[in-house]
XYZ file of N, CA and C in Angstrom:
402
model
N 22.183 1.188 -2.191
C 20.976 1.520 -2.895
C 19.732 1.109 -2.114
N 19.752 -0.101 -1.997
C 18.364 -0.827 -0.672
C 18.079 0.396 0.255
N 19.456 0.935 1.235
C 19.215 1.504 2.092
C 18.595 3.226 1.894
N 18.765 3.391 0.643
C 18.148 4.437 0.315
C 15.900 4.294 -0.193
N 15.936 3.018 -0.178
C 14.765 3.020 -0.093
C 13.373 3.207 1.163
N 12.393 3.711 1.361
C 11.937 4.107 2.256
C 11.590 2.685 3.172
N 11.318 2.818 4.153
C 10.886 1.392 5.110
C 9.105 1.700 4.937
N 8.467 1.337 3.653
C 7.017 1.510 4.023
C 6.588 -0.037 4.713
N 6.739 0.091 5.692
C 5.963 -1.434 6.910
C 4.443 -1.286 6.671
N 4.277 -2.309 6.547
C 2.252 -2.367 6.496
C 2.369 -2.849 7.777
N 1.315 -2.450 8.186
C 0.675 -2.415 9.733
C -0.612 -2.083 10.327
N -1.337 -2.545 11.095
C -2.520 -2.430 11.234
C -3.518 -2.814 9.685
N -2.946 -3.662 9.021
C -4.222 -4.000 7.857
C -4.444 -6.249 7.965
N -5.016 -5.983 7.199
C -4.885 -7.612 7.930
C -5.877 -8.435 6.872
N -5.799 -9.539 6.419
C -5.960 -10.139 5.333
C -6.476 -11.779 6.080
N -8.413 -11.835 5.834
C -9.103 -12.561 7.004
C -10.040 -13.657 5.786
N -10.140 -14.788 6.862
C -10.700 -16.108 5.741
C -11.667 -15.990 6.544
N -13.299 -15.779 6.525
C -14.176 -15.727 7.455
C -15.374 -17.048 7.148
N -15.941 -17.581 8.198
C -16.969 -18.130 8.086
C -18.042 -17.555 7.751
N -18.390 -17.620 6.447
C -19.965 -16.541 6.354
C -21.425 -17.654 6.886
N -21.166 -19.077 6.514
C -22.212 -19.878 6.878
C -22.228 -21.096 6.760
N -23.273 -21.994 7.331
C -23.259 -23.690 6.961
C -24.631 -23.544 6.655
N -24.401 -24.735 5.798
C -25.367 -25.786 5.343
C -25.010 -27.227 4.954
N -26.473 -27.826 5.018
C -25.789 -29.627 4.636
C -25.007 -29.598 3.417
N -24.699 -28.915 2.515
C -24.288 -28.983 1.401
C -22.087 -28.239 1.527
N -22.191 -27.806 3.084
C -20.828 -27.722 3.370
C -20.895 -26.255 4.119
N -19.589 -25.387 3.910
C -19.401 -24.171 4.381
C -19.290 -22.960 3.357
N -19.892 -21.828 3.652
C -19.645 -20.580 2.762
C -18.324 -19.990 2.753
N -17.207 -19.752 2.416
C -16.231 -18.780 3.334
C -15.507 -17.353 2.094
N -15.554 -16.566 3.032
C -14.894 -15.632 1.937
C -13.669 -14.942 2.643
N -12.653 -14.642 1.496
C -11.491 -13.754 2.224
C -11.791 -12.146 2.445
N -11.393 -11.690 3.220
C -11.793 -10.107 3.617
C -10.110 -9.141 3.804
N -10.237 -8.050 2.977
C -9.298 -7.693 4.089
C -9.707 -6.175 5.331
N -9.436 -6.188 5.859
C -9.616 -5.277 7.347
C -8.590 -4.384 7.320
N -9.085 -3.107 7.438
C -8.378 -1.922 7.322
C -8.259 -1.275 9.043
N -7.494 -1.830 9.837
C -7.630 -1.646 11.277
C -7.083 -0.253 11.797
N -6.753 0.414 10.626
C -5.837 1.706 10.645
C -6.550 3.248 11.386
N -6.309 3.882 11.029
C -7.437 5.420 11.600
C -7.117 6.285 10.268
N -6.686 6.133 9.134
C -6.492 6.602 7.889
C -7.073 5.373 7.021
N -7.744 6.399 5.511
C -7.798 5.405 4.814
C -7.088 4.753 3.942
N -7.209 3.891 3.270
C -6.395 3.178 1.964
C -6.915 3.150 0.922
N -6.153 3.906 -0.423
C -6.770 4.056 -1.656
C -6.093 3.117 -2.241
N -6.632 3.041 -3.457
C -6.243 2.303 -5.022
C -5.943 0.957 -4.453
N -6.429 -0.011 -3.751
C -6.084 -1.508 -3.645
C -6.105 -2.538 -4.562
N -4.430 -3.228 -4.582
C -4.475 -4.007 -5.725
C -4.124 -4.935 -4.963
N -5.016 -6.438 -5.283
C -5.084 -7.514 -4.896
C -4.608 -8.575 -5.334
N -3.575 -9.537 -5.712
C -3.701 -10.612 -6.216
C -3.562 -11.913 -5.240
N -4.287 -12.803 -5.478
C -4.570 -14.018 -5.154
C -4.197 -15.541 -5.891
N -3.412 -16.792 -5.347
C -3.345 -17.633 -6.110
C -3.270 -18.719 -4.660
N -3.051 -20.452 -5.372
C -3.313 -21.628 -4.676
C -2.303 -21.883 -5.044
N -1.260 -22.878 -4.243
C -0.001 -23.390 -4.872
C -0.006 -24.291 -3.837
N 0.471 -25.377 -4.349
C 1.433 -26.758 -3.202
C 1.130 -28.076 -3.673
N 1.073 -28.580 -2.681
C 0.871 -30.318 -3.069
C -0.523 -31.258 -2.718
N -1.019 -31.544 -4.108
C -2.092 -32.312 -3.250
C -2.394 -34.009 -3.801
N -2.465 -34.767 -3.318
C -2.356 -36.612 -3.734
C -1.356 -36.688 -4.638
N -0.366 -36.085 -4.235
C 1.385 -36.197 -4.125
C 1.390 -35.590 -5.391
N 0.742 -34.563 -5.962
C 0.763 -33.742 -7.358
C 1.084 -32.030 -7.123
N 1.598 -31.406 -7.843
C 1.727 -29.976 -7.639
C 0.803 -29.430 -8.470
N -0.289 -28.450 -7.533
C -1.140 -27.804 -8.114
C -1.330 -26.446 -7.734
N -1.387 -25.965 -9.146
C -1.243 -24.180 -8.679
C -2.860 -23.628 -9.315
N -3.645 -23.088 -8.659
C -4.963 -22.407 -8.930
C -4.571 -21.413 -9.562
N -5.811 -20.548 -10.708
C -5.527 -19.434 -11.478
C -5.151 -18.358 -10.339
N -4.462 -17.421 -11.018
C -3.964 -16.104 -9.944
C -4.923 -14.865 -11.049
N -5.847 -14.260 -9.361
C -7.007 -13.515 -10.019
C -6.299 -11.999 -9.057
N -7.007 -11.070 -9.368
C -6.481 -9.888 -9.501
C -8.042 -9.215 -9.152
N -7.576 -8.361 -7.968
C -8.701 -7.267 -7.376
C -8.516 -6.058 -7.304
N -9.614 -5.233 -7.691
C -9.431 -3.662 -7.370
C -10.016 -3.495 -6.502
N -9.694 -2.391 -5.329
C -11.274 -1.818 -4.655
C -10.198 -0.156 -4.463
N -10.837 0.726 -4.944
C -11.025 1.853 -5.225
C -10.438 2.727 -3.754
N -11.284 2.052 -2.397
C -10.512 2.839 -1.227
C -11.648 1.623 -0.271
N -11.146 2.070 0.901
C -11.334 1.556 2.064
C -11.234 2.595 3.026
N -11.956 2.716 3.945
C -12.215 3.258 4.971
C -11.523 3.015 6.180
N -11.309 3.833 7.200
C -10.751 3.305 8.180
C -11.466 2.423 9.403
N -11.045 1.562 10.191
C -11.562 0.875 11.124
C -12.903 -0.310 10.043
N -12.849 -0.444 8.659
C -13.625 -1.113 7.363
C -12.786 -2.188 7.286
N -13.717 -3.022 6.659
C -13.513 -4.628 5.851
C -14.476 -4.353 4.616
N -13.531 -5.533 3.455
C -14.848 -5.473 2.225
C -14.235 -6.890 1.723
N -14.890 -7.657 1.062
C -14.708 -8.738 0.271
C -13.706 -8.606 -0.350
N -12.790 -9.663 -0.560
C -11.929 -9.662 -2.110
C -12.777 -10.640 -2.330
N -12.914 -11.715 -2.382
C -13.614 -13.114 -2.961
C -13.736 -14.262 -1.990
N -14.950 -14.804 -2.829
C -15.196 -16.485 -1.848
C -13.886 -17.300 -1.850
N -13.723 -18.322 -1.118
C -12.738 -19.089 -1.192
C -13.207 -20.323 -0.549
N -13.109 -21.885 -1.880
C -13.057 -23.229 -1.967
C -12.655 -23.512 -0.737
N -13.171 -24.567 0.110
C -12.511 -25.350 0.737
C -11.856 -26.481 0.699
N -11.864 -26.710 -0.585
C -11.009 -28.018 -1.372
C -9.200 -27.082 -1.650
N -9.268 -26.189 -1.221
C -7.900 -24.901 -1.605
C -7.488 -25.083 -0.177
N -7.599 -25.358 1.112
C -7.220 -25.088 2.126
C -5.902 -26.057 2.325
N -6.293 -27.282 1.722
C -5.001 -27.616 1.852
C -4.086 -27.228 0.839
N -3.621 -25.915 0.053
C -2.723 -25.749 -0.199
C -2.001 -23.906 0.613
N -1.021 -23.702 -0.073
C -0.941 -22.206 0.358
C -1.436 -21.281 -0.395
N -2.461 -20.676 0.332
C -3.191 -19.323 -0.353
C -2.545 -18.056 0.031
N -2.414 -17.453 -0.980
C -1.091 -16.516 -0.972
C -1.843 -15.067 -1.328
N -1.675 -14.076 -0.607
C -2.493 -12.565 -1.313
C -1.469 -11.606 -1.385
N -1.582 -11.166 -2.509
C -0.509 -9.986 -2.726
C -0.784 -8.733 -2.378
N -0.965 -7.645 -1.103
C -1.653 -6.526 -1.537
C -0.924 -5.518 -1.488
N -1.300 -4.461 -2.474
C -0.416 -3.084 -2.391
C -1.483 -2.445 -2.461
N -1.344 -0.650 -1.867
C -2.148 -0.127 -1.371
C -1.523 1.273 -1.413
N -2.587 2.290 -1.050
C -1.400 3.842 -1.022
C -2.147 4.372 -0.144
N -1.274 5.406 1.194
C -2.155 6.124 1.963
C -1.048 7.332 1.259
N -1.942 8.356 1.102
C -1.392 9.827 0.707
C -1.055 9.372 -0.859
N 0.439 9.559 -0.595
C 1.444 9.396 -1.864
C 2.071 8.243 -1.588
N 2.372 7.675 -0.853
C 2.886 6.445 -0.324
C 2.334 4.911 -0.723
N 3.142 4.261 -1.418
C 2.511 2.919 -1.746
C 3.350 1.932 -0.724
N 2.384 0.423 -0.298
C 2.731 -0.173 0.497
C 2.180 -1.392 -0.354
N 3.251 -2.418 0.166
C 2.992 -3.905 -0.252
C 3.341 -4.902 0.582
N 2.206 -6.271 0.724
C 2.802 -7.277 1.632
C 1.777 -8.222 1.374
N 2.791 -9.564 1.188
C 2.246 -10.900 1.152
C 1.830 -11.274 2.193
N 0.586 -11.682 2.116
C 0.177 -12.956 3.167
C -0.420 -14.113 2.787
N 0.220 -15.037 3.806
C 0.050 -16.353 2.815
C -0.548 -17.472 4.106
N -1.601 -18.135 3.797
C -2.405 -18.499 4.667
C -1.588 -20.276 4.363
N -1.033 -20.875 4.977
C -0.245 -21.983 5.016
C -1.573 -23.367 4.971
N -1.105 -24.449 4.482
C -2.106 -25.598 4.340
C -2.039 -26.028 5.438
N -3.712 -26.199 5.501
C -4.067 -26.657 6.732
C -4.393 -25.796 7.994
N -3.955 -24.407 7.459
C -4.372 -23.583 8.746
C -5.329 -22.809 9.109
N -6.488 -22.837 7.828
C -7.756 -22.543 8.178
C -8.386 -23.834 8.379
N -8.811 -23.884 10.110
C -9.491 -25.084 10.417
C -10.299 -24.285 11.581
N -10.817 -25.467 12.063
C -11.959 -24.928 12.915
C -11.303 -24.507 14.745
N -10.293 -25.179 14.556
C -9.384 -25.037 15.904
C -8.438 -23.635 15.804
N -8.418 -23.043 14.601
C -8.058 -21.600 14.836
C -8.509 -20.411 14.718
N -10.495 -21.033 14.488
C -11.179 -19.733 14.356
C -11.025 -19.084 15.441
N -11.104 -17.575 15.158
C -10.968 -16.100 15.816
C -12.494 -15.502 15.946
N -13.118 -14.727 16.354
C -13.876 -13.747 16.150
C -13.045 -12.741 15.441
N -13.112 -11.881 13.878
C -12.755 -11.192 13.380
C -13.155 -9.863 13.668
N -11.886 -9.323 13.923
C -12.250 -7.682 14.433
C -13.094 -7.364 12.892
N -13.682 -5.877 12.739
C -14.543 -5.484 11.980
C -15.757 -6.447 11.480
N -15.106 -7.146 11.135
C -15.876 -8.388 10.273
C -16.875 -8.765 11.436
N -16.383 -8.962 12.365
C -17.577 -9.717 13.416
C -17.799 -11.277 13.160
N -17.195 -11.645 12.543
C -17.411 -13.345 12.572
C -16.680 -14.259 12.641
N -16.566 -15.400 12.743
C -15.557 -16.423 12.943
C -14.739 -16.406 11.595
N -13.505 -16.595 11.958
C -12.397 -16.571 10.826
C -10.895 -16.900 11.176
N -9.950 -16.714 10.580
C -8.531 -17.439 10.400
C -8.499 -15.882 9.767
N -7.098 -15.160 10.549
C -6.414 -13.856 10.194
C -5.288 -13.547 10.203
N -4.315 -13.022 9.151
C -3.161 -12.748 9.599
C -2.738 -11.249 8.873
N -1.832 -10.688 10.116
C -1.844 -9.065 10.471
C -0.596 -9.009 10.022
């Protein structure tokens, strides 16, 4: 039965924690995702949550839920800001997506501790410093 299901692979999309700014009062950062494709992506459904361990306690953040209507190709757009008091746990994004008739889905899950300043990127589309995974 499995093998009768189609292999939809996500590829070329990519799910980015960007530096938007500083101030004395700390850092701005928001998650993006990047549509690196040459087709677009309609109906995007997003979900987002925090889970793991923090001063030896298990804490799971609310799990919030995004629409965005379509995306463009070689485009980025906001899903939401994101705490930096959350970094040390795993931030997890759920996205499914449809090009044509075709729906596609894939977790990415940004591991604690791995948005830091020693793995900012310059973000394709986005243009700014960030933590990305494709």
């Amino acid at each position: 039965m499995i093998k009768d299901l189609p292999d939809n692979t996500v590829q070329d999309i990519a799910i980015a924690v960007a530096l938007e700014g500083e101030t004395v009062e700390g850092k701005t950062w928001y998650v993006y995702i990047i549509n690196l494709k040459d087709e677009p992506l309609e109906n995007i459904l997003i979900t987002s949550k925090g889970y793991g361990e923090k001063d030896g306690e298990q804490v799971k953040t609310s799990t919030l839920r995004h629409m965005i209507p379509s995306l463009s190709p070689k485009t980025s757009a906001i899903i939401e800001p994101i705490d930096e008091q959350t970094f040390g746990l795993n931030n997890e994004y759920w996205l499914s997506y449809y090009i044509a008739n075709t729906i596609y889905d894939k977790k990415f899950i940004f591991l604690p501790e791995s948005i830091v300043d020693m793995n900012l990127i310059k973000l394709p589309v986005v243009n700014k410093p960030g933590v990305m995974i494709k």
